[in-house]
mmCIF file of C-alpha atoms in Angstrom:
data_model
loop_
_atom_site.group_PDB
_atom_site.id
_atom_site.type_symbol
_atom_site.label_atom_id
_atom_site.label_comp_id
_atom_site.label_asym_id
_atom_site.label_seq_id
_atom_site.Cartn_x
_atom_site.Cartn_y
_atom_site.Cartn_z
ATOM 1 C CA VAL A 16 118.349 85.302 100.422
ATOM 2 C CA GLN A 17 116.104 86.716 103.119
ATOM 3 C CA LEU A 18 112.405 87.491 103.235
ATOM 4 C CA GLN A 19 110.621 89.557 105.854
ATOM 5 C CA GLU A 20 106.901 90.134 106.241
ATOM 6 C CA SER A 21 105.538 93.439 107.509
ATOM 7 C CA GLY A 22 102.107 94.856 108.142
ATOM 8 C CA PRO A 23 99.510 95.349 110.849
ATOM 9 C CA GLY A 24 99.176 92.764 113.537
ATOM 10 C CA LEU A 25 95.572 93.686 114.227
ATOM 11 C CA VAL A 26 92.873 94.378 111.667
ATOM 12 C CA LYS A 27 89.193 95.098 112.222
ATOM 13 C CA PRO A 28 86.554 92.974 110.509
ATOM 14 C CA SER A 29 85.491 94.261 107.074
ATOM 15 C CA GLN A 30 88.775 96.154 106.645
ATOM 16 C CA THR A 31 91.544 95.369 104.180
ATOM 17 C CA LEU A 32 94.621 93.453 105.245
ATOM 18 C CA SER A 33 97.770 94.458 103.407
ATOM 19 C CA LEU A 34 101.060 92.655 103.996
ATOM 20 C CA THR A 35 104.400 93.329 102.358
ATOM 21 C CA CYS A 36 107.264 90.912 101.901
ATOM 22 C CA THR A 37 110.633 92.627 101.608
ATOM 23 C CA VAL A 38 113.256 90.549 99.866
ATOM 24 C CA SER A 39 117.048 90.831 100.020
ATOM 25 C CA GLY A 40 119.774 88.834 98.354
ATOM 26 C CA THR A 41 117.834 88.226 95.165
ATOM 27 C CA SER A 42 115.426 90.055 92.871
ATOM 28 C CA VAL A 43 111.642 89.706 92.849
ATOM 29 C CA ALA A 44 111.575 90.694 89.190
ATOM 30 C CA PRO A 45 109.733 88.156 87.023
ATOM 31 C CA ASN A 46 111.722 84.955 86.916
ATOM 32 C CA TYR A 47 111.377 81.230 87.395
ATOM 33 C CA TYR A 48 110.194 81.326 90.985
ATOM 34 C CA TYR A 49 106.798 81.732 92.595
ATOM 35 C CA TRP A 50 106.680 84.578 95.081
ATOM 36 C CA SER A 51 104.145 83.112 97.432
ATOM 37 C CA TRP A 52 101.921 83.708 100.421
ATOM 38 C CA ILE A 53 100.897 80.982 102.836
ATOM 39 C CA ARG A 54 98.926 81.245 106.065
ATOM 40 C CA GLN A 55 98.075 79.054 109.011
ATOM 41 C CA PRO A 56 94.969 79.811 111.051
ATOM 42 C CA PRO A 57 95.118 78.778 114.705
ATOM 43 C CA GLY A 58 94.379 75.091 115.102
ATOM 44 C CA LYS A 59 93.975 74.587 111.373
ATOM 45 C CA GLU A 60 96.072 73.341 108.501
ATOM 46 C CA VAL A 61 98.315 75.485 106.365
ATOM 47 C CA GLU A 62 96.530 77.279 103.540
ATOM 48 C CA TRP A 63 98.445 78.068 100.381
ATOM 49 C CA ILE A 64 97.026 81.457 99.458
ATOM 50 C CA GLY A 65 98.643 82.268 96.140
ATOM 51 C CA HIS A 66 101.643 83.492 94.230
ATOM 52 C CA ILE A 67 102.926 85.794 91.551
ATOM 53 C CA GLY A 68 105.261 84.353 89.006
ATOM 54 C CA TYR A 69 106.653 84.822 85.553
ATOM 55 C CA SER A 70 105.188 87.699 83.545
ATOM 56 C CA ASP A 71 103.226 88.821 86.603
ATOM 57 C CA ILE A 72 100.835 85.918 86.262
ATOM 58 C CA THR A 73 99.127 85.438 89.610
ATOM 59 C CA TYR A 74 97.258 82.573 91.179
ATOM 60 C CA VAL A 75 94.985 82.780 94.220
ATOM 61 C CA THR A 76 93.284 79.801 95.786
ATOM 62 C CA PRO A 77 89.590 79.725 94.788
ATOM 63 C CA SER A 78 88.268 80.226 98.303
ATOM 64 C CA LEU A 79 90.010 83.619 98.503
ATOM 65 C CA LYS A 80 90.103 84.677 94.875
ATOM 66 C CA SER A 81 87.181 87.094 95.010
ATOM 67 C CA ARG A 82 88.802 89.275 97.675
ATOM 68 C CA THR A 83 92.553 88.670 97.422
ATOM 69 C CA SER A 84 95.275 90.069 95.199
ATOM 70 C CA ILE A 85 99.028 89.632 94.984
ATOM 71 C CA SER A 86 101.351 92.136 93.340
ATOM 72 C CA ARG A 87 105.031 92.972 93.164
ATOM 73 C CA ASP A 88 107.111 96.140 93.100
ATOM 74 C CA SER A 89 110.430 95.333 91.494
ATOM 75 C CA SER A 90 111.788 98.819 92.208
ATOM 76 C CA LYS A 91 111.397 98.195 95.951
ATOM 77 C CA ASN A 92 112.105 94.458 95.735
ATOM 78 C CA THR A 93 108.878 93.645 97.500
ATOM 79 C CA PHE A 94 105.672 91.772 96.878
ATOM 80 C CA THR A 95 102.356 92.345 98.546
ATOM 81 C CA LEU A 96 99.274 90.450 99.672
ATOM 82 C CA GLN A 97 95.954 92.244 99.954
ATOM 83 C CA VAL A 98 92.866 90.616 101.434
ATOM 84 C CA ASP A 99 89.654 92.630 101.397
ATOM 85 C CA SER A 100 86.682 92.384 103.739
ATOM 86 C CA VAL A 101 88.507 90.347 106.353
ATOM 87 C CA THR A 102 86.695 88.318 108.997
ATOM 88 C CA PRO A 103 87.975 86.619 112.152
ATOM 89 C CA GLU A 104 88.503 83.511 109.992
ATOM 90 C CA ASP A 105 91.382 85.378 108.331
ATOM 91 C CA THR A 106 93.299 85.344 111.617
ATOM 92 C CA GLY A 107 96.554 83.446 111.426
ATOM 93 C CA VAL A 108 100.264 83.488 110.790
ATOM 94 C CA TYR A 109 101.019 84.784 107.300
ATOM 95 C CA THR A 110 104.289 83.811 105.661
ATOM 96 C CA CYS A 111 105.901 84.868 102.412
ATOM 97 C CA ALA A 112 108.203 82.606 100.474
ATOM 98 C CA ARG A 113 110.176 82.248 97.292
ATOM 99 C CA LEU A 114 109.277 78.839 95.983
ATOM 100 C CA ASP A 115 110.391 76.605 93.216
ATOM 101 C CA PRO A 116 107.175 75.953 91.259
ATOM 102 C CA ARG A 117 107.533 72.259 92.049
ATOM 103 C CA SER A 118 107.322 73.062 95.762
ATOM 104 C CA TRP A 119 104.121 74.997 95.188
ATOM 105 C CA TYR A 120 102.488 72.225 93.176
ATOM 106 C CA GLN A 121 103.543 69.629 95.742
ATOM 107 C CA ARG A 122 102.506 71.910 98.622
ATOM 108 C CA THR A 123 105.759 71.180 100.394
ATOM 109 C CA LYS A 124 107.875 73.284 102.729
ATOM 110 C CA GLU A 125 110.912 71.087 102.200
ATOM 111 C CA GLY A 126 112.105 72.342 98.821
ATOM 112 C CA GLU A 127 115.860 72.726 98.636
ATOM 113 C CA ASN A 128 115.770 75.950 96.626
ATOM 114 C CA ASP A 129 113.055 77.634 98.659
ATOM 115 C CA TYR A 130 113.299 80.546 101.047
ATOM 116 C CA TRP A 131 110.776 81.497 103.706
ATOM 117 C CA GLY A 132 110.121 84.526 105.856
ATOM 118 C CA PRO A 133 109.666 84.100 109.608
ATOM 119 C CA GLY A 134 105.934 84.776 109.422
ATOM 120 C CA ILE A 135 103.745 87.500 110.901
ATOM 121 C CA GLN A 136 100.814 87.059 113.242
ATOM 122 C CA VAL A 137 97.628 88.756 112.065
ATOM 123 C CA ILE A 138 94.545 88.967 114.259
ATOM 124 C CA VAL A 139 91.202 90.056 112.899
ATOM 125 C CA SER A 140 89.129 91.395 115.738
ATOM 126 C CA SER A 141 87.041 94.384 116.649
#
C-alpha cells in the first residue's frame, strides 16, 4: 500500500488549498479504515485534521470545520483535502494516511495496520 500527496507548495492567503492523496495497492472505497489528513505546522505539534470513513461519513477537527472538507473519488482511488480562506497559520507539512480507527482515536502514528504518505510542504504566503 502506498499513499502520495500532491498539490501546490505555495498558496496565497485567502485562497483555497486543495491537496490530493493518490492511493495504490488498496482501494479507497468505503471500508473499515479512516482515510485521514494530518498536518504539522513549523515548530508546533501535529494536528489531526480529519478523515473520511465508512459510508462517506467525514470528521473535521472543530477548529477547521467551518472551512475544511474531505472527499474521496473511488474511480480515481484518491481522496482530497480542501481548506478555504487559508492564512499563514495553515503553513505546514500535510500528510495523508490510511488509519485503523483505533489509531485515529488514540492519535498515534504507531499503528501496525496504518499507512502514511511522505508528506507535502505547503507554505501560505503572499
